[in-house]
Amino acid sequence: MHKLISPRHILAIAFTSVALCLYGCNNTNDLATSATPVEVVPIPENARQLEAEIAEVKLRQSKATTPVKIVVAIDQSGSMQDARVNYVNFADLQSIFLKVEESGGEIALSAICDRSNRPLERLLFPEPPKLDEKLLTLPAPVSQLADEGSPFEKEEREKAHAAKLASYNSEIDQKSREIAAHKKQLQQHRQESQKRIEAVKPDIEKILKTPRNCQATDIQSSLNRAKWYFEEATPKSHKRFALFITDGLDSFSEAPANLPADARVILVNGSVNVGIFGKIKHDRFESPKRAITHLVDLM
């Protein structure tokens, strides 16, 4: 026999259902309004341009390497005819000049002949100007003025917002001026480097164009000059490279000078015998151009 539900129970169930519905609806509204949307602040055009310029400076400075010291010694003895090595011209050295201009450092050239103990022909490149990393950051953009709060305080809010915008734009303008000044310094650095190259070009070409007709080969003295050059005191540490274009056949000695352990030696020699360089660790190439490319890659 089924029990009948009394009107009182029916009324209680109805009230409970309505209460649950109202509670759920209210909580849904709370969830919908509790998630604050993330404000996307647009970046002004002047800041976008500055951002691109800063990225360019950062990339260039990230590629900057340790200053270098390079010796290039070229054999001018008659035996070089048997070594089957091409002549080096001034244009071949341009890639070395450009790389040293970017890093800073010095190049020293010499001729290997019957008396190789002569002063080196030097070309010094100061390090390029750099910007402080603190300058290579953008200020945070100013949020848009919110249309809320008391109408009586609106004027004060607008003044405060305008002051923030003015400060932001002033900082953007200041950084833009500093970037522009830095670009000008880099341009001046390149121009000065080019003047240095042109100033020593006649002396370098004299070494490069001298006929291979020396009656003896004094490689030992050339190695000693390179050793003394590398051991000179410098304010900063340098990477050290020696490029020798020679058959390695010394007319006076078979005991090579001890170059610094960290000096990377590159030899250009097209013959079977490397002579004195058999006792010196080196990277060997048949072509001067290929050896120069290798040197630039190592820098």
PDB file of C-alpha atoms in Angstrom:
ATOM      1  CA  MET A   1       0.000   0.000   0.000  1.00  0.00           C
ATOM      2  CA  HIS A   2       1.543   3.336  -1.108  1.00  0.00           C
ATOM      3  CA  LYS A   3       1.804   6.273   1.275  1.00  0.00           C
ATOM      4  CA  LEU A   4       0.450   9.584   0.093  1.00  0.00           C
ATOM      5  CA  ILE A   5       2.760  12.625   0.233  1.00  0.00           C
ATOM      6  CA  SER A   6       1.234  15.370   2.251  1.00  0.00           C
ATOM      7  CA  PRO A   7       0.834  18.911   0.877  1.00  0.00           C
ATOM      8  CA  ARG A   8       3.297  20.091   3.532  1.00  0.00           C
ATOM      9  CA  HIS A   9       6.042  17.828   2.136  1.00  0.00           C
ATOM     10  CA  ILE A  10       5.335  18.952  -1.420  1.00  0.00           C
ATOM     11  CA  LEU A  11       5.661  22.587  -0.394  1.00  0.00           C
ATOM     12  CA  ALA A  12       9.010  21.906   1.379  1.00  0.00           C
ATOM     13  CA  ILE A  13      10.434  20.192  -1.695  1.00  0.00           C
ATOM     14  CA  ALA A  14       9.392  23.122  -3.901  1.00  0.00           C
ATOM     15  CA  PHE A  15      11.065  25.665  -1.611  1.00  0.00           C
ATOM     16  CA  THR A  16      14.290  23.600  -1.535  1.00  0.00           C
ATOM     17  CA  SER A  17      14.437  23.413  -5.347  1.00  0.00           C
ATOM     18  CA  VAL A  18      13.976  27.156  -5.729  1.00  0.00           C
ATOM     19  CA  ALA A  19      16.716  27.829  -3.157  1.00  0.00           C
ATOM     20  CA  LEU A  20      19.188  25.541  -4.914  1.00  0.00           C
ATOM     21  CA  CYS A  21      18.444  27.202  -8.245  1.00  0.00           C
ATOM     22  CA  LEU A  22      18.999  30.668  -6.840  1.00  0.00           C
ATOM     23  CA  TYR A  23      22.263  29.599  -5.156  1.00  0.00           C
ATOM     24  CA  GLY A  24      23.605  28.101  -8.360  1.00  0.00           C
ATOM     25  CA  CYS A  25      22.685  31.131 -10.445  1.00  0.00           C
ATOM     26  CA  ASN A  26      24.383  33.499  -8.010  1.00  0.00           C
ATOM     27  CA  ASN A  27      27.606  31.425  -7.941  1.00  0.00           C
ATOM     28  CA  THR A  28      27.678  31.300 -11.742  1.00  0.00           C
ATOM     29  CA  ASN A  29      27.620  35.088 -11.851  1.00  0.00           C
ATOM     30  CA  ASP A  30      30.410  35.229  -9.272  1.00  0.00           C
ATOM     31  CA  LEU A  31      32.606  32.897 -11.372  1.00  0.00           C
ATOM     32  CA  ALA A  32      31.913  34.878 -14.508  1.00  0.00           C
ATOM     33  CA  THR A  33      32.931  38.160 -12.913  1.00  0.00           C
ATOM     34  CA  SER A  34      35.876  36.883 -10.797  1.00  0.00           C
ATOM     35  CA  ALA A  35      38.253  36.275 -13.777  1.00  0.00           C
ATOM     36  CA  THR A  36      39.877  39.619 -14.595  1.00  0.00           C
ATOM     37  CA  PRO A  37      40.775  39.889 -18.293  1.00  0.00           C
ATOM     38  CA  VAL A  38      44.458  40.555 -19.066  1.00  0.00           C
ATOM     39  CA  GLU A  39      44.910  44.031 -20.428  1.00  0.00           C
ATOM     40  CA  VAL A  40      46.844  44.205 -23.687  1.00  0.00           C
ATOM     41  CA  VAL A  41      48.678  47.524 -23.731  1.00  0.00           C
ATOM     42  CA  PRO A  42      49.474  48.664 -27.276  1.00  0.00           C
ATOM     43  CA  ILE A  43      53.114  49.646 -27.941  1.00  0.00           C
ATOM     44  CA  PRO A  44      53.450  53.109 -29.540  1.00  0.00           C
ATOM     45  CA  GLU A  45      55.103  53.376 -32.950  1.00  0.00           C
ATOM     46  CA  ASN A  46      58.168  55.232 -31.611  1.00  0.00           C
ATOM     47  CA  ALA A  47      58.723  52.413 -29.113  1.00  0.00           C
ATOM     48  CA  ARG A  48      58.395  49.773 -31.849  1.00  0.00           C
ATOM     49  CA  GLN A  49      61.112  51.478 -33.869  1.00  0.00           C
ATOM     50  CA  LEU A  50      63.361  51.720 -30.808  1.00  0.00           C
ATOM     51  CA  GLU A  51      62.721  48.048 -30.033  1.00  0.00           C
ATOM     52  CA  ALA A  52      63.979  47.073 -33.506  1.00  0.00           C
ATOM     53  CA  GLU A  53      67.092  49.245 -33.141  1.00  0.00           C
ATOM     54  CA  ILE A  54      67.875  47.776 -29.712  1.00  0.00           C
ATOM     55  CA  ALA A  55      67.546  44.248 -31.130  1.00  0.00           C
ATOM     56  CA  GLU A  56      70.038  45.175 -33.872  1.00  0.00           C
ATOM     57  CA  VAL A  57      72.562  46.513 -31.343  1.00  0.00           C
ATOM     58  CA  LYS A  58      72.167  43.447 -29.109  1.00  0.00           C
ATOM     59  CA  LEU A  59      72.773  41.117 -32.052  1.00  0.00           C
ATOM     60  CA  ARG A  60      75.897  42.996 -33.123  1.00  0.00           C
ATOM     61  CA  GLN A  61      77.326  43.114 -29.597  1.00  0.00           C
ATOM     62  CA  SER A  62      76.545  39.430 -29.010  1.00  0.00           C
ATOM     63  CA  LYS A  63      78.793  38.612 -31.983  1.00  0.00           C
ATOM     64  CA  ALA A  64      81.677  40.655 -30.610  1.00  0.00           C
ATOM     65  CA  THR A  65      84.702  38.459 -29.936  1.00  0.00           C
ATOM     66  CA  THR A  66      87.896  38.692 -27.929  1.00  0.00           C
ATOM     67  CA  PRO A  67      90.522  41.048 -29.409  1.00  0.00           C
ATOM     68  CA  VAL A  68      93.128  39.301 -31.554  1.00  0.00           C
ATOM     69  CA  LYS A  69      96.825  39.494 -32.391  1.00  0.00           C
ATOM     70  CA  ILE A  70      97.756  38.092 -35.787  1.00  0.00           C
ATOM     71  CA  VAL A  71     101.107  37.541 -37.476  1.00  0.00           C
ATOM     72  CA  VAL A  72     101.237  37.030 -41.244  1.00  0.00           C
ATOM     73  CA  ALA A  73     104.693  35.994 -42.513  1.00  0.00           C
ATOM     74  CA  ILE A  74     105.323  35.496 -46.239  1.00  0.00           C
ATOM     75  CA  ASP A  75     108.309  33.609 -47.627  1.00  0.00           C
ATOM     76  CA  GLN A  76     110.117  35.407 -50.457  1.00  0.00           C
ATOM     77  CA  SER A  77     112.880  32.882 -51.046  1.00  0.00           C
ATOM     78  CA  GLY A  78     113.531  31.271 -54.415  1.00  0.00           C
ATOM     79  CA  SER A  79     112.604  27.843 -53.050  1.00  0.00           C
ATOM     80  CA  MET A  80     108.969  28.974 -52.810  1.00  0.00           C
ATOM     81  CA  GLN A  81     108.696  28.250 -56.536  1.00  0.00           C
ATOM     82  CA  ASP A  82     108.884  24.547 -55.672  1.00  0.00           C
ATOM     83  CA  ALA A  83     106.299  24.930 -52.886  1.00  0.00           C
ATOM     84  CA  ARG A  84     103.671  25.777 -55.530  1.00  0.00           C
ATOM     85  CA  VAL A  85     101.921  28.431 -53.453  1.00  0.00           C
ATOM     86  CA  ASN A  86     100.026  31.322 -55.024  1.00  0.00           C
ATOM     87  CA  TYR A  87     100.909  34.920 -54.238  1.00  0.00           C
ATOM     88  CA  VAL A  88      98.767  36.823 -51.730  1.00  0.00           C
ATOM     89  CA  ASN A  89      97.395  40.194 -52.819  1.00  0.00           C
ATOM     90  CA  PHE A  90      96.056  43.058 -50.737  1.00  0.00           C
ATOM     91  CA  ALA A  91      92.418  42.217 -51.519  1.00  0.00           C
ATOM     92  CA  ASP A  92      92.917  38.739 -50.017  1.00  0.00           C
ATOM     93  CA  LEU A  93      93.592  40.343 -46.628  1.00  0.00           C
ATOM     94  CA  GLN A  94      90.404  42.436 -46.557  1.00  0.00           C
ATOM     95  CA  SER A  95      88.376  39.775 -44.736  1.00  0.00           C
ATOM     96  CA  ILE A  96      91.006  39.709 -41.973  1.00  0.00           C
ATOM     97  CA  PHE A  97      90.958  43.508 -41.699  1.00  0.00           C
ATOM     98  CA  LEU A  98      87.160  43.533 -41.443  1.00  0.00           C
ATOM     99  CA  LYS A  99      87.085  40.865 -38.744  1.00  0.00           C
ATOM    100  CA  VAL A 100      89.752  42.562 -36.628  1.00  0.00           C
ATOM    101  CA  GLU A 101      87.914  45.872 -37.038  1.00  0.00           C
ATOM    102  CA  GLU A 102      84.849  44.230 -35.450  1.00  0.00           C
ATOM    103  CA  SER A 103      86.715  42.691 -32.514  1.00  0.00           C
ATOM    104  CA  GLY A 104      89.646  45.040 -32.041  1.00  0.00           C
ATOM    105  CA  GLY A 105      93.255  43.920 -32.093  1.00  0.00           C
ATOM    106  CA  GLU A 106      96.374  44.077 -34.218  1.00  0.00           C
ATOM    107  CA  ILE A 107      97.798  42.554 -37.393  1.00  0.00           C
ATOM    108  CA  ALA A 108     101.554  42.328 -37.978  1.00  0.00           C
ATOM    109  CA  LEU A 109     103.070  41.403 -41.342  1.00  0.00           C
ATOM    110  CA  SER A 110     106.613  40.421 -42.224  1.00  0.00           C
ATOM    111  CA  ALA A 111     108.698  39.014 -45.048  1.00  0.00           C
ATOM    112  CA  ILE A 112     110.735  35.828 -44.682  1.00  0.00           C
ATOM    113  CA  CYS A 113     114.043  36.272 -46.502  1.00  0.00           C
ATOM    114  CA  ASP A 114     117.770  35.811 -45.833  1.00  0.00           C
ATOM    115  CA  ARG A 115     117.503  38.218 -42.879  1.00  0.00           C
ATOM    116  CA  SER A 116     114.029  37.997 -41.337  1.00  0.00           C
ATOM    117  CA  ASN A 117     114.851  39.737 -38.060  1.00  0.00           C
ATOM    118  CA  ARG A 118     113.245  43.017 -39.108  1.00  0.00           C
ATOM    119  CA  PRO A 119     110.491  45.109 -37.491  1.00  0.00           C
ATOM    120  CA  LEU A 120     106.968  43.918 -38.210  1.00  0.00           C
ATOM    121  CA  GLU A 121     104.606  46.055 -40.276  1.00  0.00           C
ATOM    122  CA  ARG A 122     101.747  46.665 -37.853  1.00  0.00           C
ATOM    123  CA  LEU A 123      98.106  47.640 -38.208  1.00  0.00           C
ATOM    124  CA  LEU A 124      96.233  48.404 -34.981  1.00  0.00           C
ATOM    125  CA  PHE A 125      92.429  48.397 -34.668  1.00  0.00           C
ATOM    126  CA  PRO A 126      90.887  49.831 -31.467  1.00  0.00           C
ATOM    127  CA  GLU A 127      87.870  47.961 -30.123  1.00  0.00           C
ATOM    128  CA  PRO A 128      84.560  49.247 -31.531  1.00  0.00           C
ATOM    129  CA  PRO A 129      82.284  51.320 -29.272  1.00  0.00           C
ATOM    130  CA  LYS A 130      79.681  49.414 -27.271  1.00  0.00           C
ATOM    131  CA  LEU A 131      76.470  50.386 -25.504  1.00  0.00           C
ATOM    132  CA  ASP A 132      75.850  49.547 -21.858  1.00  0.00           C
ATOM    133  CA  GLU A 133      73.410  46.647 -21.513  1.00  0.00           C
ATOM    134  CA  LYS A 134      71.301  48.801 -19.161  1.00  0.00           C
ATOM    135  CA  LEU A 135      70.443  51.046 -22.106  1.00  0.00           C
ATOM    136  CA  LEU A 136      69.254  48.122 -24.195  1.00  0.00           C
ATOM    137  CA  THR A 137      65.887  47.694 -22.470  1.00  0.00           C
ATOM    138  CA  LEU A 138      62.510  49.255 -23.220  1.00  0.00           C
ATOM    139  CA  PRO A 139      60.484  50.955 -20.475  1.00  0.00           C
ATOM    140  CA  ALA A 140      57.160  49.316 -19.643  1.00  0.00           C
ATOM    141  CA  PRO A 141      54.310  50.843 -21.696  1.00  0.00           C
ATOM    142  CA  VAL A 142      51.706  52.949 -19.864  1.00  0.00           C
ATOM    143  CA  SER A 143      48.297  51.336 -19.372  1.00  0.00           C
ATOM    144  CA  GLN A 144      45.243  52.997 -20.863  1.00  0.00           C
ATOM    145  CA  LEU A 145      43.278  55.284 -18.562  1.00  0.00           C
ATOM    146  CA  ALA A 146      40.462  53.283 -16.990  1.00  0.00           C
ATOM    147  CA  ASP A 147      36.975  54.810 -17.239  1.00  0.00           C
ATOM    148  CA  GLU A 148      35.979  54.116 -13.660  1.00  0.00           C
ATOM    149  CA  GLY A 149      36.051  55.654 -10.233  1.00  0.00           C
ATOM    150  CA  SER A 150      34.498  58.817  -8.915  1.00  0.00           C
ATOM    151  CA  PRO A 151      33.673  61.516 -11.505  1.00  0.00           C
ATOM    152  CA  PHE A 152      35.014  64.091  -9.040  1.00  0.00           C
ATOM    153  CA  GLU A 153      38.489  62.454  -9.211  1.00  0.00           C
ATOM    154  CA  LYS A 154      38.533  62.099 -13.002  1.00  0.00           C
ATOM    155  CA  GLU A 155      40.605  65.238 -13.574  1.00  0.00           C
ATOM    156  CA  GLU A 156      43.285  64.095 -11.115  1.00  0.00           C
ATOM    157  CA  ARG A 157      43.420  60.652 -12.733  1.00  0.00           C
ATOM    158  CA  GLU A 158      43.834  62.222 -16.173  1.00  0.00           C
ATOM    159  CA  LYS A 159      46.675  64.447 -14.937  1.00  0.00           C
ATOM    160  CA  ALA A 160      48.483  61.477 -13.373  1.00  0.00           C
ATOM    161  CA  HIS A 161      48.041  59.424 -16.546  1.00  0.00           C
ATOM    162  CA  ALA A 162      49.326  62.274 -18.726  1.00  0.00           C
ATOM    163  CA  ALA A 163      52.401  62.597 -16.487  1.00  0.00           C
ATOM    164  CA  LYS A 164      53.136  58.867 -16.868  1.00  0.00           C
ATOM    165  CA  LEU A 165      52.799  59.116 -20.649  1.00  0.00           C
ATOM    166  CA  ALA A 166      55.112  62.122 -20.768  1.00  0.00           C
ATOM    167  CA  SER A 167      57.738  60.305 -18.678  1.00  0.00           C
ATOM    168  CA  TYR A 168      57.444  57.198 -20.875  1.00  0.00           C
ATOM    169  CA  ASN A 169      57.816  59.148 -24.122  1.00  0.00           C
ATOM    170  CA  SER A 170      60.728  61.117 -22.671  1.00  0.00           C
ATOM    171  CA  GLU A 171      62.563  57.880 -21.830  1.00  0.00           C
ATOM    172  CA  ILE A 172      61.858  56.486 -25.311  1.00  0.00           C
ATOM    173  CA  ASP A 173      63.198  59.680 -26.904  1.00  0.00           C
ATOM    174  CA  GLN A 174      66.317  59.642 -24.710  1.00  0.00           C
ATOM    175  CA  LYS A 175      67.138  56.039 -25.600  1.00  0.00           C
ATOM    176  CA  SER A 176      66.523  56.779 -29.288  1.00  0.00           C
ATOM    177  CA  ARG A 177      69.029  59.646 -29.137  1.00  0.00           C
ATOM    178  CA  GLU A 178      71.596  57.390 -27.458  1.00  0.00           C
ATOM    179  CA  ILE A 179      71.130  54.706 -30.131  1.00  0.00           C
ATOM    180  CA  ALA A 180      71.520  57.335 -32.872  1.00  0.00           C
ATOM    181  CA  ALA A 181      74.712  58.648 -31.237  1.00  0.00           C
ATOM    182  CA  HIS A 182      76.026  55.075 -30.978  1.00  0.00           C
ATOM    183  CA  LYS A 183      75.409  54.492 -34.691  1.00  0.00           C
ATOM    184  CA  LYS A 184      77.346  57.650 -35.456  1.00  0.00           C
ATOM    185  CA  GLN A 185      80.250  56.431 -33.300  1.00  0.00           C
ATOM    186  CA  LEU A 186      80.273  53.106 -35.161  1.00  0.00           C
ATOM    187  CA  GLN A 187      80.361  54.923 -38.483  1.00  0.00           C
ATOM    188  CA  GLN A 188      83.290  57.041 -37.292  1.00  0.00           C
ATOM    189  CA  HIS A 189      85.032  53.883 -36.071  1.00  0.00           C
ATOM    190  CA  ARG A 190      84.704  52.302 -39.528  1.00  0.00           C
ATOM    191  CA  GLN A 191      86.006  55.444 -41.206  1.00  0.00           C
ATOM    192  CA  GLU A 192      89.009  55.611 -38.873  1.00  0.00           C
ATOM    193  CA  SER A 193      89.727  51.923 -39.491  1.00  0.00           C
ATOM    194  CA  GLN A 194      89.660  52.495 -43.233  1.00  0.00           C
ATOM    195  CA  LYS A 195      92.112  55.389 -42.864  1.00  0.00           C
ATOM    196  CA  ARG A 196      94.453  53.138 -40.888  1.00  0.00           C
ATOM    197  CA  ILE A 197      94.308  50.491 -43.610  1.00  0.00           C
ATOM    198  CA  GLU A 198      94.980  53.008 -46.365  1.00  0.00           C
ATOM    199  CA  ALA A 199      97.911  54.465 -44.414  1.00  0.00           C
ATOM    200  CA  VAL A 200      99.794  51.142 -44.288  1.00  0.00           C
ATOM    201  CA  LYS A 201      98.624  49.799 -47.655  1.00  0.00           C
ATOM    202  CA  PRO A 202     101.795  50.859 -49.571  1.00  0.00           C
ATOM    203  CA  ASP A 203     104.066  49.131 -47.021  1.00  0.00           C
ATOM    204  CA  ILE A 204     101.954  45.971 -46.995  1.00  0.00           C
ATOM    205  CA  GLU A 205     101.818  45.826 -50.785  1.00  0.00           C
ATOM    206  CA  LYS A 206     105.595  46.189 -50.876  1.00  0.00           C
ATOM    207  CA  ILE A 207     105.858  42.968 -48.848  1.00  0.00           C
ATOM    208  CA  LEU A 208     103.229  41.174 -50.937  1.00  0.00           C
ATOM    209  CA  LYS A 209     104.676  42.152 -54.323  1.00  0.00           C
ATOM    210  CA  THR A 210     108.357  41.506 -53.614  1.00  0.00           C
ATOM    211  CA  PRO A 211     109.721  38.845 -56.020  1.00  0.00           C
ATOM    212  CA  ARG A 212     110.584  35.437 -54.581  1.00  0.00           C
ATOM    213  CA  ASN A 213     114.304  35.708 -55.123  1.00  0.00           C
ATOM    214  CA  CYS A 214     115.941  35.634 -51.668  1.00  0.00           C
ATOM    215  CA  GLN A 215     119.072  33.440 -51.767  1.00  0.00           C
ATOM    216  CA  ALA A 216     118.484  32.051 -48.255  1.00  0.00           C
ATOM    217  CA  THR A 217     115.569  31.509 -45.878  1.00  0.00           C
ATOM    218  CA  ASP A 218     115.698  32.703 -42.258  1.00  0.00           C
ATOM    219  CA  ILE A 219     112.459  31.262 -40.846  1.00  0.00           C
ATOM    220  CA  GLN A 220     113.863  31.037 -37.309  1.00  0.00           C
ATOM    221  CA  SER A 221     114.133  34.821 -36.975  1.00  0.00           C
ATOM    222  CA  SER A 222     110.602  35.236 -38.315  1.00  0.00           C
ATOM    223  CA  LEU A 223     109.317  32.793 -35.691  1.00  0.00           C
ATOM    224  CA  ASN A 224     111.227  34.659 -32.981  1.00  0.00           C
ATOM    225  CA  ARG A 225     109.666  37.955 -34.081  1.00  0.00           C
ATOM    226  CA  ALA A 226     106.216  36.356 -33.870  1.00  0.00           C
ATOM    227  CA  LYS A 227     107.030  34.995 -30.400  1.00  0.00           C
ATOM    228  CA  TRP A 228     108.137  38.394 -29.093  1.00  0.00           C
ATOM    229  CA  TYR A 229     105.108  40.046 -30.667  1.00  0.00           C
ATOM    230  CA  PHE A 230     102.727  37.628 -28.940  1.00  0.00           C
ATOM    231  CA  GLU A 231     104.473  38.062 -25.582  1.00  0.00           C
ATOM    232  CA  GLU A 232     104.097  41.844 -25.499  1.00  0.00           C
ATOM    233  CA  ALA A 233     102.067  43.068 -22.523  1.00  0.00           C
ATOM    234  CA  THR A 234      98.531  44.180 -23.404  1.00  0.00           C
ATOM    235  CA  PRO A 235      95.716  45.637 -21.256  1.00  0.00           C
ATOM    236  CA  LYS A 236      93.424  42.743 -22.267  1.00  0.00           C
ATOM    237  CA  SER A 237      93.945  39.115 -23.153  1.00  0.00           C
ATOM    238  CA  HIS A 238      93.991  38.380 -26.889  1.00  0.00           C
ATOM    239  CA  LYS A 239      93.464  35.403 -29.139  1.00  0.00           C
ATOM    240  CA  ARG A 240      96.710  34.757 -31.011  1.00  0.00           C
ATOM    241  CA  PHE A 241      97.135  33.501 -34.571  1.00  0.00           C
ATOM    242  CA  ALA A 242     100.134  33.037 -36.862  1.00  0.00           C
ATOM    243  CA  LEU A 243      99.737  32.578 -40.620  1.00  0.00           C
ATOM    244  CA  PHE A 244     102.958  31.402 -42.289  1.00  0.00           C
ATOM    245  CA  ILE A 245     103.088  31.155 -46.075  1.00  0.00           C
ATOM    246  CA  THR A 246     106.344  29.261 -46.568  1.00  0.00           C
ATOM    247  CA  ASP A 247     107.931  25.990 -47.645  1.00  0.00           C
ATOM    248  CA  GLY A 248     109.384  25.700 -44.135  1.00  0.00           C
ATOM    249  CA  LEU A 249     112.946  25.121 -45.369  1.00  0.00           C
ATOM    250  CA  ASP A 250     115.205  27.154 -43.075  1.00  0.00           C
ATOM    251  CA  SER A 251     118.734  27.710 -44.375  1.00  0.00           C
ATOM    252  CA  PHE A 252     120.270  28.229 -40.937  1.00  0.00           C
ATOM    253  CA  SER A 253     118.496  26.166 -38.262  1.00  0.00           C
ATOM    254  CA  GLU A 254     116.160  23.230 -37.777  1.00  0.00           C
ATOM    255  CA  ALA A 255     115.239  24.073 -34.166  1.00  0.00           C
ATOM    256  CA  PRO A 256     112.029  26.129 -34.275  1.00  0.00           C
ATOM    257  CA  ALA A 257     111.235  28.871 -31.800  1.00  0.00           C
ATOM    258  CA  ASN A 258     108.680  28.019 -29.153  1.00  0.00           C
ATOM    259  CA  LEU A 259     105.549  30.016 -29.890  1.00  0.00           C
ATOM    260  CA  PRO A 260     103.039  30.504 -27.033  1.00  0.00           C
ATOM    261  CA  ALA A 261     101.012  27.346 -26.440  1.00  0.00           C
ATOM    262  CA  ASP A 262      97.720  29.103 -27.154  1.00  0.00           C
ATOM    263  CA  ALA A 263      98.887  30.568 -30.488  1.00  0.00           C
ATOM    264  CA  ARG A 264      97.070  28.925 -33.396  1.00  0.00           C
ATOM    265  CA  VAL A 265      99.500  28.344 -36.280  1.00  0.00           C
ATOM    266  CA  ILE A 266      98.280  28.069 -39.877  1.00  0.00           C
ATOM    267  CA  LEU A 267     100.695  26.965 -42.596  1.00  0.00           C
ATOM    268  CA  VAL A 268     100.292  27.402 -46.353  1.00  0.00           C
ATOM    269  CA  ASN A 269     102.555  24.948 -48.165  1.00  0.00           C
ATOM    270  CA  GLY A 270     102.019  23.078 -51.415  1.00  0.00           C
ATOM    271  CA  SER A 271     105.022  20.738 -51.208  1.00  0.00           C
ATOM    272  CA  VAL A 272     105.487  17.366 -49.514  1.00  0.00           C
ATOM    273  CA  ASN A 273     108.086  18.658 -47.050  1.00  0.00           C
ATOM    274  CA  VAL A 274     107.016  21.251 -44.445  1.00  0.00           C
ATOM    275  CA  GLY A 275     110.557  21.626 -43.086  1.00  0.00           C
ATOM    276  CA  ILE A 276     110.864  23.310 -39.708  1.00  0.00           C
ATOM    277  CA  PHE A 277     107.064  23.247 -39.257  1.00  0.00           C
ATOM    278  CA  GLY A 278     107.176  19.487 -38.853  1.00  0.00           C
ATOM    279  CA  LYS A 279     108.026  20.289 -35.214  1.00  0.00           C
ATOM    280  CA  ILE A 280     105.299  22.906 -34.799  1.00  0.00           C
ATOM    281  CA  LYS A 281     101.634  22.014 -34.436  1.00  0.00           C
ATOM    282  CA  HIS A 282      99.721  23.669 -37.262  1.00  0.00           C
ATOM    283  CA  ASP A 283      96.686  23.639 -39.540  1.00  0.00           C
ATOM    284  CA  ARG A 284      97.907  23.098 -43.083  1.00  0.00           C
ATOM    285  CA  PHE A 285      96.467  24.494 -46.303  1.00  0.00           C
ATOM    286  CA  GLU A 286      97.479  24.448 -49.947  1.00  0.00           C
ATOM    287  CA  SER A 287      95.712  27.700 -50.825  1.00  0.00           C
ATOM    288  CA  PRO A 288      96.382  31.099 -49.182  1.00  0.00           C
ATOM    289  CA  LYS A 289      92.763  32.151 -49.736  1.00  0.00           C
ATOM    290  CA  ARG A 290      91.439  29.019 -48.063  1.00  0.00           C
ATOM    291  CA  ALA A 291      93.851  29.492 -45.167  1.00  0.00           C
ATOM    292  CA  ILE A 292      92.676  33.090 -44.718  1.00  0.00           C
ATOM    293  CA  THR A 293      89.042  31.942 -44.692  1.00  0.00           C
ATOM    294  CA  HIS A 294      89.948  29.388 -42.006  1.00  0.00           C
ATOM    295  CA  LEU A 295      91.704  32.071 -39.965  1.00  0.00           C
ATOM    296  CA  VAL A 296      88.691  34.393 -40.118  1.00  0.00           C
ATOM    297  CA  ASP A 297      86.396  31.537 -39.063  1.00  0.00           C
ATOM    298  CA  LEU A 298      88.596  30.842 -36.030  1.00  0.00           C
ATOM    299  CA  MET A 299      88.494  34.464 -34.930  1.00  0.00           C
TER     300      MET A 299
END
